Each structure stands twice: as structure tokens, then as C-alpha cells.
Short mmCIF file of C-alpha atoms in Angstrom, two decimals:
data_model
loop_
_atom_site.label_atom_id
_atom_site.label_comp_id
_atom_site.label_asym_id
_atom_site.label_seq_id
_atom_site.Cartn_x
_atom_site.Cartn_y
_atom_site.Cartn_z
CA MET A 558 0.00 0.00 0.00
CA ASP A 559 1.96 3.00 -1.30
CA PHE A 560 -0.71 5.67 -1.67
CA ALA A 561 -0.32 7.01 1.90
CA LEU A 562 3.47 7.30 1.78
CA THR A 563 5.59 10.31 0.90
CA GLU A 564 8.43 10.11 -1.58
CA GLU A 565 10.89 10.22 1.32
CA GLN A 566 9.16 7.30 3.00
CA LEU A 567 9.14 5.29 -0.21
CA VAL A 568 12.88 5.85 -0.59
CA LEU A 569 13.47 4.85 3.03
CA ARG A 570 11.42 1.68 2.64
CA GLN A 571 13.38 0.67 -0.46
CA ARG A 572 16.69 1.34 1.30
CA VAL A 573 15.70 -0.86 4.21
CA ARG A 574 14.40 -3.57 1.87
CA ASP A 575 17.68 -3.59 -0.07
CA PHE A 576 19.67 -3.65 3.17
CA ALA A 577 17.65 -6.54 4.60
CA GLU A 578 18.03 -8.64 1.47
CA ALA A 579 21.76 -7.93 1.16
CA GLU A 580 22.84 -7.94 4.82
CA LEU A 581 20.31 -10.04 6.72
CA SER A 582 18.94 -12.62 4.31
CA PRO A 583 22.16 -14.56 3.56
CA GLY A 584 22.73 -15.59 7.19
CA ALA A 585 19.22 -15.51 8.67
CA ASP A 586 18.68 -19.27 8.72
CA ARG A 587 22.19 -19.94 10.01
CA ARG A 588 21.78 -17.45 12.86
CA ASP A 589 18.41 -18.96 13.71
CA SER A 590 20.05 -22.37 13.96
CA THR A 591 23.09 -21.29 15.98
CA GLY A 592 21.60 -18.43 18.01
CA GLU A 593 24.26 -16.05 16.70
CA PHE A 594 23.41 -12.41 17.38
CA PRO A 595 23.40 -10.24 14.21
CA ARG A 596 26.01 -7.90 15.68
CA GLU A 597 27.50 -6.56 12.46
CA ALA A 598 24.10 -5.94 10.90
CA MET A 599 22.88 -4.09 13.99
CA GLU A 600 26.01 -1.92 14.00
CA LYS A 601 25.29 -1.01 10.37
CA ILE A 602 21.66 -0.25 11.22
CA GLY A 603 22.95 2.10 13.90
CA LYS A 604 25.29 3.87 11.47
CA LEU A 605 22.43 4.25 8.98
CA GLY A 606 20.50 6.18 11.63
CA TRP A 607 17.63 3.71 12.02
CA MET A 608 18.24 3.04 15.73
CA GLY A 609 17.21 6.62 16.50
CA LEU A 610 14.89 7.30 13.59
CA ILE A 611 12.04 8.84 15.64
CA PHE A 612 14.10 11.03 17.96
CA PRO A 613 14.97 14.70 17.35
CA PRO A 614 18.33 15.56 15.77
CA GLU A 615 19.40 17.44 18.90
CA TYR A 616 19.55 14.07 20.66
CA GLY A 617 21.29 12.27 17.81
CA GLY A 618 18.16 11.05 16.04
CA SER A 619 16.81 11.54 12.53
CA GLY A 620 13.62 13.40 13.46
CA SER A 621 11.37 11.11 11.40
CA ASP A 622 7.77 10.23 12.15
CA PHE A 623 6.51 6.99 13.63
CA LEU A 624 5.15 5.80 10.29
CA SER A 625 8.69 5.77 8.91
CA TYR A 626 9.79 3.73 11.91
CA THR A 627 7.11 1.10 11.27
CA LEU A 628 8.23 0.87 7.65
CA VAL A 629 11.74 0.02 8.84
CA VAL A 630 10.45 -2.59 11.28
CA GLU A 631 8.21 -4.23 8.66
CA GLU A 632 10.99 -4.52 6.09
CA LEU A 633 13.51 -5.95 8.58
CA SER A 634 10.93 -8.43 9.90
CA ARG A 635 10.12 -9.68 6.42
CA ILE A 636 13.66 -11.07 6.24
CA ASP A 637 14.92 -11.48 9.84
CA ALA A 638 12.59 -10.77 12.74
CA SER A 639 15.44 -11.27 15.24
CA ALA A 640 17.04 -8.07 13.96
CA ALA A 641 13.68 -6.30 14.07
CA ILE A 642 12.92 -7.27 17.67
CA THR A 643 16.40 -6.08 18.68
CA LEU A 644 15.46 -2.68 17.26
CA LEU A 645 12.04 -2.75 18.96
CA ALA A 646 13.50 -3.43 22.42
CA HIS A 647 16.15 -0.76 21.92
CA ASN A 648 13.44 1.76 21.06
CA LEU A 649 11.34 0.87 24.12
CA CYS A 650 14.30 1.90 26.25
CA ALA A 651 15.08 5.03 24.24
CA SER A 652 11.42 6.07 23.94
CA HIS A 653 10.93 5.78 27.70
CA ILE A 654 13.86 8.10 28.33
CA PHE A 655 12.71 10.52 25.62
CA ALA A 656 9.14 10.69 26.95
CA PHE A 657 9.88 10.97 30.67
CA GLY A 658 13.54 11.81 31.10
CA SER A 659 14.99 15.13 32.16
CA GLU A 660 17.01 17.19 29.72
CA GLU A 661 20.23 15.97 31.31
CA GLN A 662 19.07 12.34 31.14
CA LYS A 663 18.26 12.74 27.45
CA ARG A 664 21.66 14.26 26.72
CA GLN A 665 23.52 11.62 28.67
CA PHE A 666 21.57 8.47 27.81
CA LEU A 667 19.19 9.04 24.90
CA SER A 668 21.84 10.53 22.62
CA PRO A 669 24.13 7.47 22.47
CA LEU A 670 21.07 5.26 22.01
CA ALA A 671 19.72 7.39 19.16
CA ARG A 672 23.11 7.50 17.44
CA GLY A 673 23.39 3.72 17.63
CA GLU A 674 26.50 3.97 19.80
CA ALA A 675 24.86 2.05 22.67
CA LEU A 676 22.26 -0.71 22.75
CA GLY A 677 19.22 -0.34 25.00
CA ALA A 678 17.00 -2.77 26.88
CA TRP A 679 13.68 -2.32 28.65
CA ALA A 680 13.28 -4.47 31.76
CA LEU A 681 9.71 -4.95 32.98
CA THR A 682 8.92 -8.68 32.87
CA GLU A 683 9.73 -10.91 35.84
CA PRO A 684 9.28 -14.65 36.47
CA GLY A 685 6.03 -13.89 38.33
CA ALA A 686 4.98 -10.67 36.59
CA GLY A 687 4.09 -10.78 32.92
CA SER A 688 0.54 -9.77 32.01
CA ASP A 689 0.09 -8.58 35.61
CA ALA A 690 2.86 -6.01 35.42
CA ALA A 691 1.85 -4.42 38.72
CA ALA A 692 2.85 -7.64 40.52
CA LEU A 693 6.56 -7.12 39.96
CA GLN A 694 8.80 -7.96 42.91
CA ALA A 695 11.97 -6.01 42.11
CA GLU A 696 12.52 -3.39 44.78
CA ALA A 697 14.45 -0.12 44.88
CA LEU A 698 14.97 0.97 48.47
CA PRO A 699 16.24 4.43 49.47
CA ALA A 700 19.97 4.73 50.08
CA ASP A 701 22.39 7.61 50.46
CA GLY A 702 22.38 9.46 47.15
CA GLY A 703 19.88 7.17 45.45
CA TRP A 704 18.44 3.65 45.69
CA ARG A 705 19.58 0.07 46.11
CA MET A 706 17.83 -2.22 43.65
CA THR A 707 17.30 -5.96 44.13
CA GLY A 708 15.22 -8.36 42.06
CA ASN A 709 15.06 -10.63 39.02
CA LYS A 710 13.96 -9.78 35.51
CA TYR A 711 13.15 -12.38 32.86
CA LEU A 712 12.85 -12.59 29.08
CA ILE A 713 14.55 -9.23 28.57
CA THR A 714 15.38 -8.61 24.92
CA ASN A 715 18.95 -7.27 24.54
CA GLY A 716 19.34 -8.12 28.22
CA SER A 717 22.86 -9.53 28.12
CA ARG A 718 24.20 -6.94 25.65
CA ALA A 719 22.58 -3.60 26.50
CA GLU A 720 24.80 -0.78 27.75
CA ILE A 721 21.78 1.23 28.93
CA LEU A 722 18.66 -0.25 30.53
CA VAL A 723 15.38 1.14 31.78
CA VAL A 724 14.34 -1.02 34.73
CA MET A 725 11.00 -0.96 36.53
CA ALA A 726 11.08 -1.59 40.29
CA SER A 727 8.88 -0.84 43.27
CA THR A 728 9.85 1.67 45.93
CA ASP A 729 6.74 0.74 47.94
CA PRO A 730 5.39 -2.80 47.30
CA SER A 731 2.32 -2.14 49.48
CA ARG A 732 1.08 0.35 46.86
CA ARG A 733 1.40 -2.10 43.93
CA ALA A 734 1.18 -0.07 40.69
CA ARG A 735 1.43 3.27 42.50
CA GLY A 736 4.73 2.25 44.06
CA ILE A 737 6.46 1.41 40.80
CA CYS A 738 9.25 3.64 39.48
CA ALA A 739 11.34 3.56 36.31
CA PHE A 740 15.12 3.88 36.58
CA ILE A 741 18.01 4.19 34.15
CA VAL A 742 20.56 1.50 34.96
CA ALA A 743 24.00 1.29 33.40
CA GLY A 744 24.87 -2.08 31.95
CA ASP A 745 28.15 -2.24 33.86
CA SER A 746 26.59 -1.51 37.27
CA PRO A 747 28.12 -3.57 40.12
CA GLY A 748 25.62 -6.15 41.32
CA LEU A 749 23.94 -6.56 37.92
CA ARG A 750 24.37 -10.08 36.55
CA ARG A 751 23.08 -11.13 33.14
CA GLY A 752 22.13 -14.62 32.07
CA LYS A 753 22.98 -16.22 28.75
CA ASN A 754 20.74 -16.01 25.72
CA ILE A 755 17.65 -18.08 26.52
CA ASP A 756 17.01 -21.05 24.23
CA LYS A 757 13.70 -20.04 22.64
CA LEU A 758 11.19 -21.44 20.17
CA GLY A 759 11.78 -18.55 17.75
CA PHE A 760 13.76 -15.32 17.49
CA ARG A 761 16.74 -17.46 18.36
CA ALA A 762 19.25 -14.92 17.04
CA SER A 763 17.88 -12.16 19.26
CA ASP A 764 19.45 -11.71 22.67
CA THR A 765 16.94 -12.62 25.40
CA ALA A 766 18.23 -12.97 28.94
CA ALA A 767 17.41 -12.99 32.62
CA LEU A 768 18.76 -10.17 34.77
CA LEU A 769 19.74 -10.66 38.38
CA LEU A 770 20.01 -7.45 40.38
CA LYS A 771 21.52 -7.66 43.85
CA ASP A 772 22.03 -4.45 45.78
CA VAL A 773 22.58 -2.46 42.57
CA PHE A 774 23.15 1.20 43.40
CA VAL A 775 21.11 3.59 41.26
CA PRO A 776 22.01 7.28 41.68
CA ALA A 777 19.18 9.70 42.49
CA ASP A 778 19.44 11.40 39.10
CA ARG A 779 18.57 8.13 37.30
CA LEU A 780 14.89 8.16 38.34
CA LEU A 781 12.66 8.77 35.34
CA GLY A 782 9.88 11.25 36.04
CA GLU A 783 8.10 11.48 39.37
CA ALA A 784 8.37 8.78 42.02
CA GLY A 785 5.48 6.34 41.76
CA SER A 786 4.73 7.19 38.12
CA GLY A 787 6.58 4.22 36.65
CA PHE A 788 3.50 2.11 35.99
CA SER A 789 1.63 4.83 34.10
CA GLN A 790 4.81 5.56 32.14
CA THR A 791 5.06 1.87 31.28
CA MET A 792 1.51 1.75 29.92
CA GLN A 793 2.22 4.73 27.66
CA VAL A 794 5.46 3.21 26.40
CA LEU A 795 3.65 -0.06 25.69
CA ASP A 796 1.08 1.71 23.50
CA ALA A 797 3.83 2.75 21.12
CA GLY A 798 5.59 -0.57 21.54
CA ARG A 799 2.48 -2.38 20.33
CA LEU A 800 2.62 -0.42 17.09
CA GLY A 801 6.18 -1.61 16.56
CA LEU A 802 5.20 -5.18 17.26
CA ALA A 803 2.23 -4.91 14.90
CA ALA A 804 4.63 -3.75 12.19
CA MET A 805 6.86 -6.72 12.95
CA ALA A 806 3.87 -9.06 12.64
CA VAL A 807 2.95 -7.55 9.27
CA GLY A 808 6.53 -8.06 8.09
CA ILE A 809 6.54 -11.71 9.16
CA ALA A 810 3.18 -12.26 7.47
CA ARG A 811 4.54 -10.68 4.28
CA GLY A 812 7.47 -13.06 4.35
CA CYS A 813 5.01 -15.94 4.63
CA LEU A 814 2.96 -14.70 1.68
CA GLU A 815 5.90 -13.95 -0.59
CA GLY A 816 7.54 -17.29 0.14
CA SER A 817 4.25 -19.09 -0.47
CA LEU A 818 3.68 -17.31 -3.78
CA ALA A 819 7.14 -18.31 -5.01
CA TYR A 820 6.65 -21.91 -3.91
CA ALA A 821 3.15 -22.12 -5.42
CA ARG A 822 4.51 -21.05 -8.79
CA LYS A 823 7.30 -23.62 -8.99
CA ARG A 824 5.99 -26.65 -7.06
CA GLN A 825 4.31 -29.15 -9.38
CA ALA A 826 1.54 -31.58 -8.44
CA PHE A 827 -0.57 -33.63 -10.83
CA GLY A 828 1.36 -32.06 -13.70
CA ARG A 829 0.54 -28.47 -12.77
CA PRO A 830 1.91 -25.74 -10.47
CA ILE A 831 0.08 -25.98 -7.16
CA GLY A 832 -0.82 -22.29 -7.54
CA ASP A 833 -3.34 -23.41 -10.17
CA PHE A 834 -5.43 -25.20 -7.55
CA GLN A 835 -8.36 -23.45 -5.90
CA ALA A 836 -7.44 -24.55 -2.36
CA ILE A 837 -4.00 -22.95 -2.63
CA ARG A 838 -5.36 -19.82 -4.25
CA GLY A 839 -7.89 -19.40 -1.46
CA MET A 840 -5.15 -19.48 1.17
CA LEU A 841 -3.04 -16.98 -0.76
CA ALA A 842 -6.01 -14.65 -1.18
CA ASP A 843 -6.85 -14.79 2.53
CA MET A 844 -3.23 -14.10 3.48
CA ALA A 845 -2.96 -11.07 1.21
CA THR A 846 -6.31 -9.63 2.32
CA GLU A 847 -5.58 -9.99 6.03
CA ILE A 848 -2.09 -8.51 5.65
CA ASP A 849 -3.49 -5.42 3.95
CA ALA A 850 -6.17 -5.10 6.63
CA ALA A 851 -3.58 -5.43 9.40
CA ARG A 852 -1.40 -2.76 7.81
CA LEU A 853 -4.35 -0.40 7.48
CA LEU A 854 -5.22 -0.84 11.17
CA LEU A 855 -1.58 -0.12 11.98
CA ARG A 856 -1.50 2.97 9.76
CA ARG A 857 -4.61 4.36 11.48
CA ALA A 858 -3.09 3.96 14.93
CA VAL A 859 0.24 5.42 13.77
CA TYR A 860 -1.58 8.42 12.26
CA LEU A 861 -3.27 9.09 15.60
CA ARG A 862 0.06 8.87 17.42
CA ASP A 863 1.84 11.13 14.95
CA THR A 864 -0.94 13.75 15.20
CA GLY A 865 -0.99 13.69 19.01
CA GLU A 866 -4.39 12.01 19.38
CA PRO A 867 -5.22 9.23 21.89
CA TYR A 868 -4.52 5.84 20.32
CA THR A 869 -4.58 3.21 23.09
CA ARG A 870 -7.56 1.33 21.67
CA GLU A 871 -6.33 1.58 18.09
CA ALA A 872 -2.85 0.37 19.07
CA SER A 873 -4.31 -2.70 20.75
CA MET A 874 -6.57 -3.37 17.77
CA ALA A 875 -3.63 -3.16 15.38
CA LYS A 876 -1.44 -5.34 17.55
CA LEU A 877 -4.17 -7.94 18.11
CA PHE A 878 -5.19 -8.26 14.48
CA ALA A 879 -1.66 -8.08 13.03
CA SER A 880 -0.27 -10.69 15.41
CA GLU A 881 -3.10 -13.13 14.77
CA THR A 882 -2.80 -12.42 11.04
CA ALA A 883 0.89 -13.36 11.22
CA MET A 884 0.05 -16.63 12.97
CA ARG A 885 -2.62 -17.51 10.41
CA ALA A 886 -0.29 -16.57 7.55
CA ALA A 887 2.48 -18.74 8.98
CA THR A 888 0.13 -21.69 9.41
CA ARG A 889 -1.05 -21.35 5.81
CA ALA A 890 2.53 -20.96 4.57
CA VAL A 891 3.55 -24.25 6.17
CA GLN A 892 0.43 -25.90 4.72
CA ILE A 893 1.15 -24.59 1.23
CA HIS A 894 4.72 -25.86 1.43
CA GLY A 895 3.45 -29.24 2.61
CA GLY A 896 6.09 -31.57 4.00
CA ALA A 897 8.84 -29.18 2.89
CA GLY A 898 7.28 -26.50 5.10
CA TYR A 899 7.90 -28.69 8.13
CA THR A 900 11.64 -28.72 7.43
CA ARG A 901 14.36 -26.08 7.54
CA ALA A 902 14.67 -26.18 3.76
CA TYR A 903 12.36 -23.14 3.56
CA PRO A 904 11.87 -20.15 5.89
CA ALA A 905 8.20 -21.08 6.44
CA GLU A 906 8.92 -23.04 9.62
CA ARG A 907 11.01 -20.16 11.01
CA TYR A 908 8.22 -17.69 10.31
CA PHE A 909 5.82 -20.09 12.05
CA ARG A 910 7.94 -20.07 15.20
CA GLU A 911 8.43 -16.31 15.10
CA ALA A 912 4.78 -15.48 14.48
CA LYS A 913 3.72 -17.06 17.75
CA LEU A 914 5.63 -14.53 19.83
CA CYS A 915 3.63 -11.74 18.19
CA GLU A 916 0.54 -13.05 20.02
CA ILE A 917 2.41 -12.95 23.35
CA GLY A 918 4.86 -10.04 23.43
CA GLU A 919 3.85 -6.46 24.39
CA GLY A 920 0.68 -7.87 25.95
CA THR A 921 -0.95 -11.13 24.93
CA SER A 922 -3.95 -11.29 22.62
CA GLU A 923 -6.10 -11.76 25.70
CA ILE A 924 -4.72 -8.57 27.25
CA GLN A 925 -5.33 -6.67 23.99
CA ARG A 926 -8.97 -7.73 24.01
CA MET A 927 -9.27 -6.53 27.60
CA VAL A 928 -7.79 -3.15 26.66
CA ILE A 929 -10.04 -2.77 23.62
CA ALA A 930 -13.17 -3.66 25.58
CA ARG A 931 -12.20 -1.33 28.43
CA GLU A 932 -11.75 1.57 26.02
CA LEU A 933 -15.05 0.78 24.28
CA LEU A 934 -16.92 0.69 27.57
CA LYS A 935 -15.25 3.90 28.69
CA THR A 936 -16.43 5.80 25.61
CA ALA A 937 -19.90 4.24 25.87
CA LYS A 938 -20.17 5.45 29.46
CA GLU A 939 -19.13 8.94 28.40
CA GLY A 940 -21.73 8.90 25.65
CA VAL A 941 -19.18 9.23 22.86
#
């Protein structure tokens, strides 16, 4: 869908597409098999300015809009979603600092993130706190000149590699959500231990680790925003994060469709290409239609964000539909490939494993439905 894009955005999309095919595609399957982090590719992405695309030039960014960012994510995900999710996690960290950090915090921490000189991570999830984010157990207790943080974080993307982290912890567990604060934590902080890359179903080349914090000192000037505002900050950051994940889901779904189209043209059965058969054509048509619908939902939510309008409901709708579209597209892609789709001979099985995370990360499909219904009921009550 090109009609809503500017010439500059079209050029950007083509640049990212060319980069992904040249730099990511050749080793994507190998990295998935070995768990090798795409370090060189991510360094190049940083030098190209895509790590800080949405941040103002005064902080080292490119000053682009969020639509341009989703174009980058979609094109990377079409080839290698592990690279895309690395970018998404980095931007959760950077966006949190940009939205709620002081001027000094932005200069000191956002700038190297936006320039691609440092990798960021965003640490919310814990072994016992996923969908129920307010149940986190990590604590930050007052100490001379700051806080002492203790707790465990789990499934943190970029966790073992990030130089700058935003970590959520409670300064008053009795207040649950109202006691949560967000802190900037340096990756080399004494007392911070990082686990190895977790062996996952998909996204095996992305860095996902547990963090163990034991008496980590956090200086007073590393608190983001007001004390006790960390949970509300987190919800706002997640709204934008869901748009990034929706773009990733659309990219994965596109990879499924394009691979299936190529296979349907060349694979012969009963003396004909399988693309001639109605059953295959029906699956291809459904994939293409749902992908376009998912992208349109995403574009609507992105438009609202870029114009400063509320977009919580629309972000959840886009994330919900795009993630489930990716899963359906991956299932159909494996089916179209038949037995070959169940092997590593084609990317279909990798897309299948990656698509599942889209229904879990940044709030599960069940959480998205709760958010959508809550927003609907809120507007109904207000008579809107």
C-alpha cells in the first residue's frame, strides 16, 4: 500500500528492503540455527540512523515520524525478525527516556542510544509478573544518594548486551502499581548479573536474557519522572511498543505470503503448479487480504500517534489483528509448502515459530482484548 506514503518514506522503505536482502537474508537461517546475534548488521543499522529514527536531531536522532519507523520494522521483519525485535527493544528503552527523562538524562543516555553507539533494553517482565505487570517484585529501596535495587527480571530482549537499561522496580510494594518507578541503569553496574541467551522457540538470534540485580546502586538522578509514576509511564510506552510489534507481525506475514507465492509457482503436483489449484489460491487470497487489513489498522493507529491524538484502543486493535494475522499466515505458509514447510529447507517453519511470539509479546492477545473492551466501555459510558 503505497498511496499514503511520501516520496521520502518510499525511498526509506526501499533502502531498508535492499539492506535486509543484502545484509540479513544470507545468514538468517544460520543465525536462527546457531543463536548467533546479528552484531555486524545491527552496527550497520545504527550507522544508517535507524536506531534513532524517531528522535529529534538534537539528541542524535533523525527526526522522522513513527510511520517511517514502522516501515523500517516491517521490512527488517520480512527477512529477519530477530534483527527487528532487537530494534524494537532498543526503542522501548530510548522512547521511555525521551518521553519521561529530564534534559540531562536525554543528553547523557538518549543521545548514544539514538546514534546507535549504545544498545538499549527495557526491563519490565519478571518470572512472576508478565501480564500482571503491577505484581513485579523487584525493589528499589532508598539509600544515600539514590536507591539500592534488588530483584530478578526475565525474558529481557537485549538483556545480556545492552549498555543502557530502563528497569522498573517498586519503591513501595504495598502500593502495587502506585509504588512502581522507572530507573536508568548502566549495563556495567556492580551487582547486575546477566544470564545467557535463553534457548527459545523462535527469534533465536535475538538476545533474550534474565537479569539478576543484587544491591545495585542507582544514583538519584537516574529516576525517570516522578516517584510512583513508573506504571503509568510503562503503559504509555507499551502503547507505542504495540505499534512496533504490529509492524513486525505484518513483516513476518509478508514473508510468509511472498515465500508461499514463489513456492506455489514452482511446485508441481498432478502435472501443474500448485498455484493453479483453488485450495492454494484461497489461502493466498486470505493471506494477502488480512495482511493489507492489518497494515491499514496499523496505519490508522500510527496516524493518531503522529498527530498527538489518543490511540490506546487503536494500538491494541492493530497489535491484536496483526499478530493473529501473522500466525494464520504462517500456518497457511507451512500448509502450502506441505512436507517441505515442516523442514528447515524453507523459511516457512522459522516464520511459524516467530509469528507465535507476536501473540504474546507487548501484551498477549487476551490482554489486547481486555484493553479494547475497556476503552469501548469507557467511551460508551461517556456517551461518545
